Each structure stands twice: as C-alpha cells, then as structure tokens.
Amino acid sequence: MEAENQPQSGSRLQFLFLILFLALVILLLRLSFIQLGKGAEYQQLAEENRYAQQVLPAPRGRFIDRNGEVLVANKPSFTIQYTDPYTIHEKEKAQQNIETVAEKLVPLLKDPTEKENLSKEQIISIMKGEKDNLPRSAPRKIKQSATDQQVARIREHLNELPGIAVIPEAIRDYRLKTFASNVIGYLHSIRPEKWPEYRDKGYQMSDLVGSDGLEQQYEQYLKGVDGATRVEVNINGDRVDKNADYIEKKPIPGNDVILTIDKKLQQATEQALAERVTALQKEGGGRVQNAAAVAMDPNTGEVLAMASYPPYDPNDWVDGVMTNEEYARYSPGAINRAVYPFAPGSTVKMLTTMIGLREGVIKPDEKILCTGGLDLSGYYALDWLPQGHGWINGKEAIAGSCNVYMYTVGKRLGKHDLLAQYGVKSWMEKYDYPAFEKFKKYQNEFGLGVETGIDLPYEWVGQYNYQPEVTTNMPFLAIGQNVTFTPIQLAQYVSTIANGGKRMQPFLAKEIVDPNGNVIKKTEPKVLNQVTFSQDLLNYVKDGMWQVTHEPYGTASYMFKNKPYNVAGKTGTAQTGVAENYWFVGYAPYDNPKIAIAVVVPDGRIGAHSYEMAGPIAETMLDTYFNVPPKSKP
C-alpha cells in the first residue's frame, strides 16, 4: 500500500510546483507589462501625486474715469488660507488638526499694530467655515492682507501647519476711499444661497463678488480667469520646499470698465453735498441727514456725476465681511439716493404747463389770477407766496413757481366744473381718475415714474398715490405732491426738455477694455423714445426755465443770473408732513445744452427756499463743469 501511494504523492507535488511556477510567470509578465507598457503612465500619476495644486486668484478689472484716471484698481497681497487635508471619513483627525493648527497660528499671526488680533476661537470658526456655511472642500481665508512678517513666520512653520497655504492675490484697492461709492459698489463673499449659481460659472467658494453698484452690474466683465500654482508635497501632504512654487497657469486679469464719470466733477459734487448737509445741520436746517445729485450729458445720456450723501468706504468690505464698527459706518450710506424716490415738488411744473397747453385747458398767453390761494372744490390750498403772484401766464408761473396757476391746470384737466353735476364718486370715475392716468402717461414719456434704464443693479421708479373720494388728486399732482420720483429720473426729464424731446438712456459704463487694450463692449447713446410734445411746447417751458434763473421774479435768479454759462432751471419744494424736500434741476447752456443736473436735499426745515437749500450744490456743480473759479462767484 505504501509503495502504491508514493507515486501518487509525487504527482501531487509536481502538480503543485507547476501551479506555483505558472503563477510566478504570470506575475513576472504582469510586472513587466506595468514596467514597460504602463511605466510612463504610472510615473506621471506618481509625479502628479507629488504636487498639490493651489488657485492663483486673477486680479479684477479696474474702474477708470472718462479722462483716463484710475479710480479703482488692485494691490498685491498675501492671504493665509486653510483647506481641510483630510477625507470625509477622517473627521476626528480633521477636528484635531484644526485645534492644533489654530493654536499654532495665534502667535504667528499676532501683529501689535492691529487693533484686534484673531483669537484661537475665531480662527477655529473660520477654519470650520461656520459663519459662511462653507463645504469641507472649500478653502477658508483666515487672514487677508497679511503683513510681510506674518507671511514670513507662516512660511517658516508650514510643515507644522497641515492644510495652511500662503496664497498671493490682488485685493481690491478703492484708492479714493468713499469716492463714488454708491455708484461703484463693493465686493462681498458669495452668499450660500447664491453658491450654486456662481459654482456653475467657475467661481471658487472663497471668491469675492460684486454685491452692489457697478461691481455687481459688470461682474461678468470684471472677473478674471484664475491661474494655478503647484507645490511639492510628501506622502503626508506636507510641503517639501516651503519657498518653491511652480506656476502652472498664469491668471488672466479681468476687463477694465471705462466710466462716463468725470473725476473732477464727481469730487466737487460729493464735497458740495457734504458741506451743504453739514452746514444745514449746524444752522438748524430741519431733519437734514442726506442729499443726492446727478449730472448727465443731455445729448448722449452719459452720467457725468452721481453722488449720494453720506457715502461709505468700500475698503471696509475687502475681507468679504464687516466688523460691527465697520457696518455702523456703512449703514447710513448704504442707499444710493440718486436712484431713490422723493416727492419732486415744483420741478414737475414745466410738464404740467405743457400738458395743460396740449390738452387745451390753458393758452400760451392766457393770464390766470393768483391771489395767494385757490379753492380745490372743498379744500382751500395756499400758494407758497401769501400775497399771490397776480396775473401771470405759463412762463411766468414756471419762473415764479406759482402753485395757484398749476392748481388751475389740474382742476381744468380733472373737469372740476362738472363735480357738482355728477357727485364726487361718479365724477372721479368719469373724469378725475382718467385725467390722472393720462397725466401719468405724459410724465412717463419724459422718464418720470418709470425706469430710466441706468446700468445699475436696481433703481426705484417711485409711486403715484391716487386717493379715493377727495377732490385734490389732480391739483396736487400738478404741483408734484402725492407722487415720488428719483434724482436720476429728474435728470432724464430735464435732459429730454433740453435736447428737444429725446429721452436718452443714462449710462455709467462707456467702454469695457480687455487686458490687451481691446474694446470688447462700447455703449452707444440710445434714444428710449421721442416725446409726443411739439417743439413749440418744449421751447415755451424752456423760456420759463430761463426766466427762473434770470428774471427778478425767478426763484433762482439771485444765484444764477450773472453766471457766464447761461443756465435754465427750476426750483422745487415738496411737503412731506414733517419736513420739506428741496430741489434744483436745470441745464446749461440754455441755447446749447451740454449738462443737465438734478439736486435734492430731503427733510429740510419747513419754510425755507430751494435756492438756499439745494442751490449752492447746483452752483458748485455747474461752476466746476464750466471751469468758473471761486473768485468769479457773485
């Protein structure tokens, strides 16, 4: 039996050796294939795993004024950034790493020149992305605009700081601080609800984006194309050479936006607003806290200046968030009051006169008696001039800003003479409300009560307030009460009168230029509509506006009658119940319009005059535009 079993055992051993031999051959063949056939591919993979890629943020495009002066640019900076180096399955390691790294960063980031240094708890919160609800994979910017000393200390200890990187980037430099802040806007971190939209456009979660003004309006042009850099790392992901970066892809700067704004005029306007508000507050000018002004070319729609007081400093936003102190500085100037509605008062009287003439309820040479007040079918309304203006025509009514004349136009348009015959309710339905709506459509033709088309993210259009069962709707609408319009609307309206009836779309961006100096977008003047009023009617009210600033009875003649630029204008005062809004609108020169302006000082003291409240701002703007030196002022 034993002899018979020996050959069988030998056969088994031979079979086993054969299997092992074949397995060894297959293994050797596989290794040879990997070495010879796939060697280059695996070498490339190994090489790639040696490096970690980091984004190089592209500089944003600049803002440049119409004369080539740089208004907003960028300045070089370093950002201390954290990216979680652990996988989603290593949460405990990631948490421990955050604690350890944060503790080490506190002394490395300490800067005696800063008012407040980051605490360990603040750094941990940033690294976790708690405030911005960031995903784990998104980089966190711990410290922007790091000093040279901070950068040097961080780089010296990079091997002890897993996930920390020093990223060179260009941060926004609002070099003129509050200059045109409400026009230009600011940058803000991407809000969580907006992240999917920006992610699809190729943004990084840590990017800052335009959040107001032109920064927001032209974000797609201002945003550059990010580059990339590679750093060599070991098996643990630590940098091998902390001083060596390998540029893989250079960032491409964003496009420059050439503005229609004139820096000199803008600065003069902003200074005039600030000085006037401050002076009125000292004089007891009522509740005055703010003011706004717009200047535009009536022939093209180019906005030459747009200012809102108080302004804010966009540099407070460069980190993407604000401290409580910074937000307190920002809040009063957050609203761009140049596109915010206010009751316009008597600035609408030119159009009221034209509507009355067009509808045939008044005649060009017709004289209407103003004795200081007028019965509005049950409500006695006063004129601003207690003794009245006497017998006056339409031009004189514009010049002297006669309310009674305009009340009369409103009453005739609303057919007040039929009120007793129909009763209030039926009369309103049949005559008053249709007249109100028709009046609105006429105003809309000139840009009042509708969007002007200004290239900003938003603009208010104002509102009309038609009150039921009262007899004063049309008379009050005729003098600019129970309605609100914006300064940019008033500037468009005056421009339309000045240029002969073309409603020009206002715009702030003249050209967009790529980094190579090529114009990729140019804004051409655009006529939104031609008004349906005749040149005779337009010329009629132009004469009235000229009388405002030149005739003894004109409400702004004291300030403008001796000016060399021959301005035509209109003052306006609107009651708000607790104060009064004061306006000046106008254009110059009268016979060859080059500039149209609108100025508002809201919440002024009751009983003042527009020429003294808003007039000095308008005077500064026009003097600056026409290069009239201060010594030439009367």
Short mmCIF file of C-alpha atoms in Angstrom, two decimals, residues 2 98 117 135 215 264 267 377 478 503 511 558 570 575:
data_model
loop_
_atom_site.label_atom_id
_atom_site.label_comp_id
_atom_site.label_asym_id
_atom_site.label_seq_id
_atom_site.Cartn_x
_atom_site.Cartn_y
_atom_site.Cartn_z
CA GLU A 2 2.77 2.41 0.92
CA ILE A 98 -7.98 72.35 13.28
CA ASN A 117 -5.79 90.11 16.69
CA PRO A 135 -18.44 72.91 2.46
CA GLU A 215 -19.07 95.99 -9.22
CA LYS A 264 -13.17 116.33 -11.01
CA GLN A 267 -15.37 115.05 -6.35
CA SER A 377 -63.68 122.11 -4.71
CA ALA A 478 -49.89 119.20 -10.93
CA ARG A 503 -35.47 110.61 -23.81
CA GLU A 511 -16.40 101.12 -22.67
CA TYR A 558 -30.30 135.57 -7.22
CA LYS A 570 -36.34 125.10 -11.83
CA GLN A 575 -44.06 118.96 1.70
#
